[in-house]
Coordinates of C-alpha atoms in Angstrom, one line a residue:
Chain A
X1 CA 0.0 0.0 0.0
X2 CA 1.1 3.6 -0.6
X3 CA 2.1 5.6 2.4
X4 CA -1.0 7.9 2.2
X5 CA -3.1 4.8 2.2
X6 CA -1.4 3.5 5.3
X7 CA -2.2 6.8 7.0
X8 CA -5.8 6.7 5.8
X9 CA -6.4 3.2 7.3
X10 CA -5.3 4.7 10.7
X11 CA -7.8 7.6 10.3
X12 CA -10.8 5.5 9.5
X13 CA -12.8 4.5 12.6
X14 CA -13.6 0.9 13.3
X15 CA -16.7 -0.2 11.3
X16 CA -17.1 3.0 9.4
X17 CA -18.9 3.0 6.1
X18 CA -16.5 4.1 3.5
X19 CA -16.5 5.2 -0.1
X20 CA -13.2 5.2 -2.0
X21 CA -13.3 7.5 -5.1
X22 CA -10.8 6.4 -7.7
X23 CA -10.2 3.2 -5.8
X24 CA -7.8 1.5 -8.3
X25 CA -7.5 -2.2 -7.7
X26 CA -9.3 -2.0 -4.3
X27 CA -6.3 -2.5 -2.1
X28 CA -7.2 0.2 0.3
X29 CA -10.8 -1.0 0.6
X30 CA -9.5 -4.5 1.3
X31 CA -7.2 -3.2 4.0
X32 CA -10.0 -1.2 5.5
X33 CA -12.2 -4.3 5.7
X34 CA -9.5 -6.5 7.1
X35 CA -8.0 -4.0 9.6
X36 CA -11.0 -1.8 10.5
X37 CA -14.0 -4.0 9.5
X38 CA -15.1 -1.0 7.5
X39 CA -17.4 -2.0 4.7
X40 CA -17.3 0.1 1.6
X41 CA -17.6 0.6 -2.1
X42 CA -15.0 1.8 -4.6
X43 CA -15.7 4.0 -7.6
X44 CA -13.4 3.4 -10.5
X45 CA -13.6 4.1 -14.3
X46 CA -10.7 2.1 -15.7
X47 CA -11.7 -1.4 -16.8
X48 CA -8.5 -3.0 -15.7
X49 CA -8.8 -1.6 -12.2
X50 CA -12.5 -2.5 -12.0
X51 CA -11.7 -6.1 -12.9
X52 CA -9.0 -6.2 -10.3
X53 CA -11.6 -5.0 -7.7
X54 CA -13.9 -7.8 -8.6
X55 CA -11.1 -10.3 -8.4
X56 CA -10.1 -8.8 -5.0
X57 CA -13.7 -9.2 -3.8
X58 CA -14.2 -5.5 -3.3
X59 CA -17.5 -3.8 -4.1
X60 CA -16.8 -1.5 -7.1
X61 CA -19.0 0.8 -9.1
X62 CA -17.8 1.7 -12.6
X63 CA -19.0 5.2 -13.0
X64 CA -17.4 8.5 -13.9
X65 CA -16.5 10.8 -11.0
X66 CA -16.7 13.8 -13.2
X67 CA -20.5 13.4 -13.4
X68 CA -20.7 13.5 -9.6
X69 CA -21.9 11.1 -7.0
X70 CA -25.5 10.9 -7.9
X71 CA -25.7 7.2 -7.1
X72 CA -25.1 8.1 -3.4
X73 CA -27.6 9.6 -1.0
X74 CA -26.8 12.5 1.3
X75 CA -24.7 11.5 4.3
X76 CA -24.7 7.8 3.4
X77 CA -21.1 7.3 4.3
X78 CA -19.0 8.0 7.4
X79 CA -16.0 8.6 5.4
X80 CA -15.3 9.4 1.7
X81 CA -11.8 8.9 0.5
X82 CA -10.2 10.7 -2.5
X83 CA -6.7 9.1 -2.4
X84 CA -4.3 10.6 -5.0
X85 CA -7.2 11.2 -7.3
X86 CA -7.8 14.9 -6.8
X87 CA -5.2 15.9 -9.3
X88 CA -6.9 13.8 -12.0
X89 CA -10.3 15.5 -11.7
X90 CA -11.5 18.3 -14.0
X91 CA -14.3 19.5 -11.8
X92 CA -12.3 19.7 -8.5
X93 CA -14.6 22.0 -6.5
X94 CA -17.7 20.2 -7.6
X95 CA -16.3 16.8 -6.6
X96 CA -15.1 18.1 -3.2
X97 CA -18.6 19.4 -2.5
X98 CA -20.2 16.1 -3.6
X99 CA -17.8 14.2 -1.4
X100 CA -18.9 16.1 1.7
X101 CA -22.5 15.8 0.6
X102 CA -22.5 12.0 0.6
X103 CA -20.0 11.6 3.5
X104 CA -19.8 13.0 7.0
X105 CA -16.1 13.3 6.6
X106 CA -13.7 13.4 3.6
X107 CA -10.1 12.2 3.4
X108 CA -8.1 13.7 0.6
X109 CA -4.5 12.9 -0.4
X110 CA -2.5 14.4 -3.3
X111 CA 1.1 14.7 -4.4
X112 CA 2.4 18.1 -3.3
X113 CA 3.5 20.2 -6.3
X114 CA 5.2 22.5 -3.9
X115 CA 7.9 20.0 -2.9
X116 CA 11.4 21.4 -3.5
X117 CA 12.2 18.8 -6.2
X118 CA 9.3 20.0 -8.3
X119 CA 10.2 23.6 -7.7
X120 CA 13.8 22.9 -8.6
X121 CA 12.8 21.1 -11.8
X122 CA 10.5 23.9 -12.8
X123 CA 13.3 26.4 -12.0
X124 CA 15.5 24.5 -14.3
X125 CA 12.9 24.7 -17.1
X126 CA 11.5 21.2 -16.9
X127 CA 8.1 19.7 -15.9
X128 CA 8.6 17.8 -12.6
X129 CA 9.0 14.0 -12.7
X130 CA 9.5 12.2 -9.4
X131 CA 8.3 9.2 -7.4
X132 CA 5.2 11.2 -6.3
X133 CA 4.7 12.6 -9.9
X134 CA 5.8 9.7 -12.0
X135 CA 4.5 10.8 -15.4
X136 CA 6.0 12.7 -18.3
X137 CA 4.0 15.8 -19.2
X138 CA 2.6 14.2 -22.4
X139 CA 1.3 11.0 -20.8
X140 CA 0.1 12.2 -17.4
X141 CA -3.5 11.5 -16.3
X142 CA -3.1 14.5 -13.9
X143 CA -4.9 17.7 -14.9
X144 CA -5.0 19.8 -11.8
X145 CA -1.8 19.9 -9.7
X146 CA -1.7 21.9 -6.5
X147 CA 0.5 22.6 -3.6
X148 CA -0.4 22.3 0.1
X149 CA -0.9 26.1 0.3
X150 CA -3.2 26.0 -2.8
X151 CA -5.4 23.2 -1.5
X152 CA -5.8 24.9 1.9
X153 CA -6.7 28.1 0.1
X154 CA -9.4 26.3 -1.9
X155 CA -10.8 24.7 1.3
X156 CA -11.1 28.0 3.0
X157 CA -12.7 29.6 0.0
X158 CA -15.4 26.9 -0.4
X159 CA -16.1 26.4 3.3
X160 CA -14.3 23.1 3.8
X161 CA -12.9 22.7 7.3
X162 CA -9.6 20.9 7.7
X163 CA -9.6 18.7 10.8
X164 CA -6.3 17.1 10.4
X165 CA -3.3 17.2 8.1
X166 CA -0.5 14.8 7.6
X167 CA 2.4 15.6 5.3
X168 CA 4.8 12.9 4.2
X169 CA 8.0 12.4 2.4
X170 CA 9.2 8.9 1.6
X171 CA 6.6 7.6 4.0
X172 CA 7.8 9.7 6.9
X173 CA 5.9 12.6 8.5
X174 CA 7.3 16.1 7.7
X175 CA 6.6 18.9 10.2
X176 CA 9.2 21.4 9.2
X177 CA 8.3 23.5 6.1
X178 CA 5.8 21.0 4.9
X179 CA 5.0 22.7 1.6
X180 CA 8.7 22.6 0.7
X181 CA 9.8 19.3 2.2
X182 CA 6.6 17.2 1.9
X183 CA 5.9 15.2 -1.3
X184 CA 2.5 13.9 -0.2
X185 CA -0.3 15.5 1.7
X186 CA -3.2 13.8 3.5
X187 CA -6.2 15.7 4.9
X188 CA -9.2 14.9 7.0
X189 CA -11.9 17.4 6.4
X190 CA -15.6 18.1 7.0
X191 CA -18.1 20.7 5.8
X192 CA -17.4 24.0 7.5
X193 CA -21.0 24.4 8.5
X194 CA -21.0 21.1 10.4
X195 CA -20.0 21.2 14.1
Chain B
X1 CA -19.7 -38.0 -36.1
X2 CA -16.9 -38.2 -33.6
X3 CA -15.7 -34.7 -33.1
X4 CA -12.7 -34.4 -30.8
X5 CA -14.1 -33.8 -27.3
X6 CA -13.9 -30.1 -26.3
X7 CA -12.8 -30.2 -22.6
X8 CA -14.4 -26.8 -22.0
X9 CA -17.8 -28.1 -23.1
X10 CA -20.3 -29.7 -20.8
X11 CA -20.7 -32.2 -23.6
X12 CA -24.1 -33.8 -24.5
X13 CA -26.9 -32.3 -22.5
X14 CA -30.2 -33.8 -21.7
X15 CA -33.4 -31.8 -21.5
X16 CA -35.5 -32.8 -18.5
X17 CA -39.0 -32.0 -17.4
X18 CA -40.5 -31.6 -14.0
X19 CA -44.2 -32.0 -13.6
X20 CA -46.1 -30.0 -10.9
X21 CA -49.7 -31.2 -10.4
X22 CA -50.8 -28.5 -7.9
X23 CA -52.6 -25.6 -9.5
X24 CA -50.5 -22.4 -9.9
X25 CA -52.2 -19.1 -9.2
X26 CA -50.8 -16.5 -11.5
X27 CA -50.3 -12.8 -10.9
X28 CA -52.9 -11.9 -13.5
X29 CA -55.5 -13.8 -11.5
X30 CA -55.8 -16.9 -13.7
X31 CA -54.8 -20.4 -12.5
X32 CA -52.8 -23.0 -14.3
X33 CA -54.1 -26.5 -13.4
X34 CA -50.6 -28.0 -13.0
X35 CA -47.7 -27.6 -15.4
X36 CA -44.4 -28.9 -16.8
X37 CA -41.2 -27.0 -16.5
X38 CA -38.3 -27.9 -18.8
X39 CA -34.7 -27.7 -17.5
X40 CA -31.2 -28.9 -18.0
X41 CA -28.4 -29.3 -15.4
X42 CA -24.7 -29.3 -15.7
X43 CA -22.1 -30.3 -13.1
X44 CA -22.9 -31.9 -9.8
X45 CA -24.8 -30.7 -6.8
X46 CA -22.5 -30.9 -3.8
X47 CA -23.4 -32.6 -0.6
X48 CA -24.2 -29.3 1.2
X49 CA -26.3 -28.3 -1.8
X50 CA -24.6 -25.0 -1.7
X51 CA -23.2 -24.8 -5.2
X52 CA -26.4 -24.4 -7.3
X53 CA -26.6 -21.6 -9.9
X54 CA -29.8 -20.9 -11.7
X55 CA -29.5 -19.5 -15.2
X56 CA -32.6 -17.6 -16.5
X57 CA -33.0 -17.1 -20.1
X58 CA -34.2 -14.1 -22.1
X59 CA -36.8 -13.7 -24.8
X60 CA -36.2 -16.4 -27.5
X61 CA -33.8 -18.8 -25.7
X62 CA -34.5 -21.9 -23.7
X63 CA -33.2 -24.1 -20.9
X64 CA -30.6 -25.4 -23.3
X65 CA -27.8 -23.2 -21.8
X66 CA -24.7 -25.2 -22.6
X67 CA -23.4 -28.2 -24.4
X68 CA -25.1 -29.9 -27.4
X69 CA -27.7 -32.6 -27.9
X70 CA -26.5 -36.0 -28.8
X71 CA -28.9 -36.1 -31.8
X72 CA -28.4 -32.5 -32.8
X73 CA -24.7 -31.8 -32.4
X74 CA -24.8 -28.3 -33.9
X75 CA -27.6 -27.3 -31.4
X76 CA -25.2 -25.5 -29.0
X77 CA -26.6 -24.0 -25.8
X78 CA -27.1 -20.2 -25.9
X79 CA -24.6 -19.4 -23.2
X80 CA -22.1 -22.1 -24.0
X81 CA -19.3 -19.5 -24.0
X82 CA -19.9 -18.8 -20.3
X83 CA -20.9 -22.2 -18.9
X84 CA -18.7 -25.3 -18.8
X85 CA -15.7 -26.9 -17.2
X86 CA -13.1 -24.2 -16.6
X87 CA -15.3 -21.5 -18.1
X88 CA -16.3 -18.4 -16.1
X89 CA -19.3 -20.2 -14.7
X90 CA -17.3 -23.3 -14.0
X91 CA -19.3 -26.5 -14.0
X92 CA -16.5 -28.3 -12.2
X93 CA -17.4 -26.1 -9.2
X94 CA -21.0 -25.2 -9.7
X95 CA -24.2 -27.2 -10.3
X96 CA -25.8 -25.1 -13.0
X97 CA -29.5 -25.3 -13.8
X98 CA -30.9 -23.8 -17.0
X99 CA -34.6 -23.3 -16.5
X100 CA -37.3 -22.7 -19.1
X101 CA -40.4 -20.7 -18.2
X102 CA -44.1 -21.4 -18.3
X103 CA -45.7 -20.1 -21.5
X104 CA -42.6 -21.1 -23.5
X105 CA -42.7 -23.2 -26.7
X106 CA -39.6 -25.2 -25.8
X107 CA -41.0 -27.9 -23.6
X108 CA -42.7 -26.2 -20.6
X109 CA -46.4 -25.9 -20.5
X110 CA -47.4 -23.1 -22.9
X111 CA -50.0 -21.9 -25.4
X112 CA -49.3 -24.9 -27.7
X113 CA -49.8 -27.4 -24.9
X114 CA -53.1 -29.2 -24.4
X115 CA -55.6 -27.5 -22.2
X116 CA -56.9 -30.3 -19.9
X117 CA -60.3 -28.5 -19.8
X118 CA -60.9 -28.8 -23.5
X119 CA -58.5 -31.4 -24.8
X120 CA -57.3 -28.9 -27.4
X121 CA -54.3 -26.6 -27.5
X122 CA -54.6 -23.6 -25.1
X123 CA -53.9 -21.1 -27.9
X124 CA -55.3 -17.7 -27.0
X125 CA -56.8 -19.1 -23.8
X126 CA -53.3 -19.6 -22.2
X127 CA -53.0 -17.0 -19.5
X128 CA -50.7 -14.0 -19.6
X129 CA -47.7 -14.9 -17.4
X130 CA -45.3 -12.6 -15.6
X131 CA -41.7 -12.6 -14.3
X132 CA -43.1 -13.2 -10.8
X133 CA -45.0 -16.3 -12.1
X134 CA -41.8 -17.6 -13.7
X135 CA -39.9 -17.2 -10.4
X136 CA -42.6 -19.0 -8.6
X137 CA -42.4 -21.9 -11.1
X138 CA -38.6 -21.9 -10.7
X139 CA -39.0 -22.0 -6.9
X140 CA -41.1 -25.2 -7.3
X141 CA -38.3 -26.6 -9.5
X142 CA -35.7 -25.7 -6.8
X143 CA -37.9 -27.5 -4.2
X144 CA -38.1 -30.5 -6.6
X145 CA -34.3 -30.6 -6.9
X146 CA -33.8 -30.2 -3.2
X147 CA -32.1 -26.8 -3.4
X148 CA -32.9 -24.6 -0.4
X149 CA -30.7 -21.7 -1.4
X150 CA -29.0 -20.8 -4.7
X151 CA -25.4 -19.7 -4.7
X152 CA -26.4 -17.4 -7.5
X153 CA -29.1 -16.7 -10.0
X154 CA -27.9 -15.1 -13.2
X155 CA -29.5 -13.8 -16.4
X156 CA -29.3 -11.2 -19.1
X157 CA -32.2 -9.0 -20.3
X158 CA -35.5 -10.7 -19.4
X159 CA -33.4 -13.4 -17.7
X160 CA -31.9 -10.6 -15.5
X161 CA -35.4 -9.5 -14.5
X162 CA -35.9 -13.0 -13.1
X163 CA -32.6 -12.8 -11.3
X164 CA -33.7 -9.6 -9.7
X165 CA -37.2 -10.9 -8.9
X166 CA -35.7 -13.9 -7.2
X167 CA -34.2 -11.5 -4.6
X168 CA -37.6 -10.0 -4.0
X169 CA -39.8 -13.1 -4.1
X170 CA -37.4 -15.3 -2.1
X171 CA -34.8 -13.2 -0.5
X172 CA -33.6 -16.0 1.8
X173 CA -33.1 -18.4 -1.1
X174 CA -30.5 -16.6 -3.2
X175 CA -27.1 -15.5 -2.1
X176 CA -25.9 -13.7 -5.3
X177 CA -28.0 -12.1 -8.0
X178 CA -26.2 -11.3 -11.3
X179 CA -28.2 -8.9 -13.3
X180 CA -26.9 -8.2 -16.8
X181 CA -28.2 -5.8 -19.5
X182 CA -31.4 -5.2 -17.6
X183 CA -33.9 -2.7 -16.3
X184 CA -36.1 -2.6 -13.3
X185 CA -38.9 -1.6 -15.7
X186 CA -39.3 -0.9 -19.4
X187 CA -39.4 2.6 -20.8
X188 CA -42.5 3.6 -22.9
X189 CA -40.1 3.4 -25.9
X190 CA -39.4 -0.2 -25.1
X191 CA -43.0 -1.0 -24.6
X192 CA -43.7 0.6 -27.9
X193 CA -41.3 -1.7 -29.7
X194 CA -43.0 -4.7 -28.1
X195 CA -46.4 -3.4 -29.1
X196 CA -45.3 -3.1 -32.8
X197 CA -44.1 -6.7 -32.6
X198 CA -47.4 -7.8 -31.1
X199 CA -49.4 -5.9 -33.6
X200 CA -47.4 -7.6 -36.4
X201 CA -48.4 -11.0 -35.1
X202 CA -52.0 -10.2 -34.2
X203 CA -52.9 -8.6 -37.5
X204 CA -51.4 -11.5 -39.5
X205 CA -54.5 -13.2 -41.1
X206 CA -53.0 -16.6 -40.1
X207 CA -53.1 -15.6 -36.4
X208 CA -56.8 -16.4 -36.1
X209 CA -57.1 -14.7 -32.7
X210 CA -54.5 -17.1 -31.3
X211 CA -56.3 -20.3 -32.3
X212 CA -54.1 -21.2 -35.3
X213 CA -52.8 -24.6 -34.1
X214 CA -55.7 -26.7 -35.3
X215 CA -56.0 -24.7 -38.6
X216 CA -52.6 -26.0 -39.8
X217 CA -51.2 -22.5 -40.2
X218 CA -48.6 -20.3 -38.5
X219 CA -48.6 -16.5 -38.5
X220 CA -45.3 -16.5 -40.2
X221 CA -45.5 -12.9 -41.5
X222 CA -46.2 -11.5 -38.1
X223 CA -43.4 -13.5 -36.4
X224 CA -41.0 -12.4 -39.1
X225 CA -41.7 -8.7 -38.6
X226 CA -41.7 -9.1 -34.8
X227 CA -38.3 -10.7 -35.0
X228 CA -37.0 -8.0 -37.4
X229 CA -38.0 -5.2 -35.1
X230 CA -36.5 -7.0 -32.1
X231 CA -33.2 -7.5 -33.9
X232 CA -32.9 -3.9 -34.9
X233 CA -33.1 -3.0 -31.2
X234 CA -30.8 -5.7 -29.9
X235 CA -27.7 -4.5 -31.8
X236 CA -26.2 -1.0 -31.8
X237 CA -26.4 1.3 -34.8
X238 CA -22.6 1.3 -34.7
X239 CA -22.4 -2.5 -34.8
X240 CA -24.9 -2.6 -37.6
X241 CA -22.8 -0.1 -39.6
X242 CA -19.7 -2.1 -39.0
X243 CA -21.4 -5.4 -39.9
X244 CA -23.3 -4.4 -43.0
X245 CA -22.4 -0.9 -44.0
X246 CA -24.4 0.1 -47.1
X247 CA -23.2 -3.0 -48.9
X248 CA -25.4 -3.9 -51.9
X249 CA -26.3 -7.5 -52.4
X250 CA -26.4 -7.2 -56.1
X251 CA -23.5 -4.8 -56.5
X252 CA -25.9 -2.0 -57.6
X253 CA -29.3 -0.7 -56.7
X254 CA -32.1 -2.8 -58.3
X255 CA -34.7 -0.1 -58.3
X256 CA -37.1 -2.7 -57.2
X257 CA -38.2 -4.2 -53.8
X258 CA -36.0 -7.2 -53.7
X259 CA -33.2 -7.2 -51.3
X260 CA -30.8 -4.3 -52.0
X261 CA -28.9 -3.8 -48.9
X262 CA -27.0 -6.4 -46.9
X263 CA -28.9 -5.4 -43.7
X264 CA -32.2 -6.2 -45.4
X265 CA -31.0 -9.7 -46.2
X266 CA -29.9 -10.2 -42.7
X267 CA -33.2 -9.1 -41.2
X268 CA -35.2 -11.3 -43.6
X269 CA -32.9 -14.3 -42.8
X270 CA -33.3 -13.7 -39.0
X271 CA -37.1 -13.3 -39.4
X272 CA -37.5 -16.4 -41.5
X273 CA -35.4 -18.5 -39.2
X274 CA -37.3 -17.3 -36.1
X275 CA -40.7 -18.0 -37.6
X276 CA -39.8 -21.7 -38.1
X277 CA -39.1 -22.4 -34.5
X278 CA -40.8 -19.8 -32.3
X279 CA -44.5 -19.8 -31.3
X280 CA -46.5 -16.6 -31.9
X281 CA -48.6 -17.0 -28.8
X282 CA -45.5 -17.4 -26.7
X283 CA -44.0 -14.2 -28.3
X284 CA -47.0 -12.2 -27.3
X285 CA -46.8 -13.4 -23.7
X286 CA -43.1 -12.9 -23.2
X287 CA -43.3 -9.3 -24.5
X288 CA -46.2 -8.7 -22.0
X289 CA -44.1 -10.2 -19.2
X290 CA -41.4 -7.7 -20.1
X291 CA -43.9 -4.8 -20.2
X292 CA -45.5 -5.7 -16.9
X293 CA -42.3 -6.1 -14.9
X294 CA -42.0 -3.2 -12.5
X295 CA -41.3 -4.2 -8.9
X296 CA -41.5 -0.5 -7.9
X297 CA -45.1 -0.2 -9.0
X298 CA -46.5 -1.5 -5.7
X299 CA -44.4 1.1 -3.9
X300 CA -45.6 4.2 -5.7
X301 CA -42.7 3.9 -8.2
X302 CA -40.1 4.0 -5.4
X303 CA -37.5 1.4 -6.5
X304 CA -35.5 1.9 -3.3
X305 CA -38.5 0.8 -1.2
X306 CA -39.2 -2.1 -3.6
X307 CA -35.7 -3.5 -3.3
X308 CA -35.6 -3.1 0.5
X309 CA -36.4 -6.7 1.1
X310 CA -33.6 -8.0 -1.2
X311 CA -30.8 -9.7 0.8
X312 CA -28.6 -11.0 -1.9
X313 CA -25.3 -9.6 -3.0
X314 CA -25.5 -8.1 -6.5
X315 CA -23.4 -7.9 -9.6
X316 CA -25.0 -5.5 -12.1
X317 CA -23.5 -5.3 -15.6
X318 CA -24.5 -2.9 -18.4
X319 CA -23.1 -2.2 -21.9
X320 CA -22.6 1.3 -23.2
X321 CA -23.8 0.4 -26.7
X322 CA -27.0 -1.1 -25.4
X323 CA -29.7 1.4 -26.3
X324 CA -32.6 -1.0 -25.6
X325 CA -31.7 -1.4 -21.9
X326 CA -29.3 1.5 -21.4
X327 CA -26.7 1.8 -18.6
X328 CA -28.9 4.5 -17.0
X329 CA -31.5 1.8 -16.4
X330 CA -28.9 -0.3 -14.6
X331 CA -27.7 2.7 -12.6
X332 CA -31.3 3.1 -11.3
X333 CA -31.1 -0.4 -9.8
X334 CA -27.6 0.2 -8.4
X335 CA -28.8 3.4 -6.8
X336 CA -31.8 1.7 -5.2
X337 CA -29.5 -1.1 -3.9
X338 CA -27.0 1.4 -2.5
X339 CA -29.8 3.3 -0.8
X340 CA -30.6 0.0 0.9
X341 CA -27.0 -0.6 1.8
X342 CA -26.9 -3.8 -0.2
X343 CA -23.7 -5.4 -1.4
X344 CA -23.4 -4.4 -5.0
X345 CA -20.8 -4.1 -7.7
X346 CA -21.5 -2.4 -11.0
X347 CA -19.8 -2.7 -14.3
X348 CA -20.5 -0.4 -17.2
X349 CA -18.5 -1.9 -20.1
X350 CA -17.7 -0.1 -23.3
X351 CA -18.6 -3.2 -25.4
X352 CA -19.8 -2.7 -29.0
X353 CA -22.5 -5.4 -29.2
X354 CA -25.6 -3.5 -28.1
X355 CA -28.2 -5.3 -26.0
X356 CA -26.9 -8.6 -27.4
X357 CA -23.5 -7.9 -25.8
X358 CA -24.5 -10.0 -22.8
X359 CA -24.4 -13.1 -25.1
X360 CA -21.0 -12.3 -26.6
X361 CA -17.5 -13.1 -25.4
X362 CA -16.0 -9.8 -24.4
X363 CA -12.8 -10.5 -22.5
X364 CA -13.5 -8.0 -19.7
X365 CA -17.0 -9.1 -19.3
X366 CA -16.1 -12.8 -19.0
X367 CA -13.1 -12.0 -16.8
X368 CA -15.4 -10.1 -14.4
X369 CA -17.9 -13.0 -14.3
X370 CA -15.1 -15.5 -13.8
X371 CA -13.7 -13.6 -10.8
X372 CA -17.1 -13.0 -9.4
X373 CA -18.0 -16.7 -9.5
X374 CA -14.6 -17.7 -8.2
X375 CA -15.2 -15.5 -5.1
X376 CA -18.6 -17.1 -4.3
X377 CA -18.0 -19.3 -1.3
X378 CA -19.5 -22.8 -1.3

């Protein structure tokens, strides 16, 4: 499992109902079931990943996140997870709102574009390629990169309340200058209006 | 002939018939005074009787799901690509039952059977049957075979409606429901296609109000047209373009009304073939069964409420090129199941075959079914 997924497993309460958006092969959902007895569903669009979910005995729904979460009723999940998927979404704001409509809590992780290696590569005139950003510019599925500061700005602007933040680099927590030294950010958030 | 044995085939199949002598009260109010139900089985029922899978068929198919008949070696079961030793629905592991339905013309009691009250074929007097009635008949078959609980019930199209209805009629008796290329109710457009088919049959002068058996005629023209319109809706426009294009049979336009385009030839062929083996009265009834199926109707149209009593785990599969039963119809079912917090997976495959894609061998589709069945505990 990826380091952000390990962190997510720790954050999900025992027995919580979870929805994993862009769930890939279902590894996180499987771990959540095994370690937290948290039942859930994954949403995934790629055939290959959907088939892997079925093989992994994970509930998967092959629908497009860009069209929203209309399959899911308001507040039907304890926890909605968007793990390293945010940067691939066109309608970012819309999906974040949808996420907190169907879930009491959201967990979002993304590669931090503010990490020094990305900054350095840009400074040297190149698009960043790294372990956290493993694609060449012409083949990347990512469309909306952001930094830790950018994401927190957006949350403030659209009324999402950040409850907890974990910044990682090579699987280890980063507390000093996180937007510069962290390559991966994980957030736990709720609707600002909720207590 | 001694063809080399195909190890992935169930081999020679034997059609069987179960007779039920107790009267069966139908949803429409009529009563069948006992009936026969035709079926086939493949594989072996295990000691715990936990490995039974019921396969429900769609409009024009039958209980002959897999294998061939000893006397008719080219009569291959309609879902032979799915069912067999080592196939996605593996008969080494599962005991598979192909069940026919009442009202059919393939061995179960239907309009061509003798009405015990008159000693003549039922014809038009055979009652209109519904998906609920078919499930009830299959339940009697399950009792007859000593199966308390199916590991799974699977079907495509009208067969999928039965797989869904099983979870509502007998929630305790089905562990998994596999619902492919289906809808929880037909749209008016779908009903319209069915009505055209019925009108084609009923206005054929050889129909005789449904009592044509003893007149030595068959409403062939009506059946042909009914089948043609069906076929147009089962395949996607894209698949039709790819298969036929605007190819001219005679190389150039004939400026007459013989077959010009390849697609005309195809439809005529399909219509002719169908009219030789399918019964018109049966066709009328199965299209009605399709039209009437609407489990939400008793709940003010609320499918979520209607599916609340289902207990099974579901696999729902749709195909993007299916314009007869579109993915949106499948998503309605998925949503209702999610609202009820049921276990459900949903696949929306970008397969080209149209509604008929459920019968075809798409690698992703079959891989998914293979994995799904492999994960069913026995």
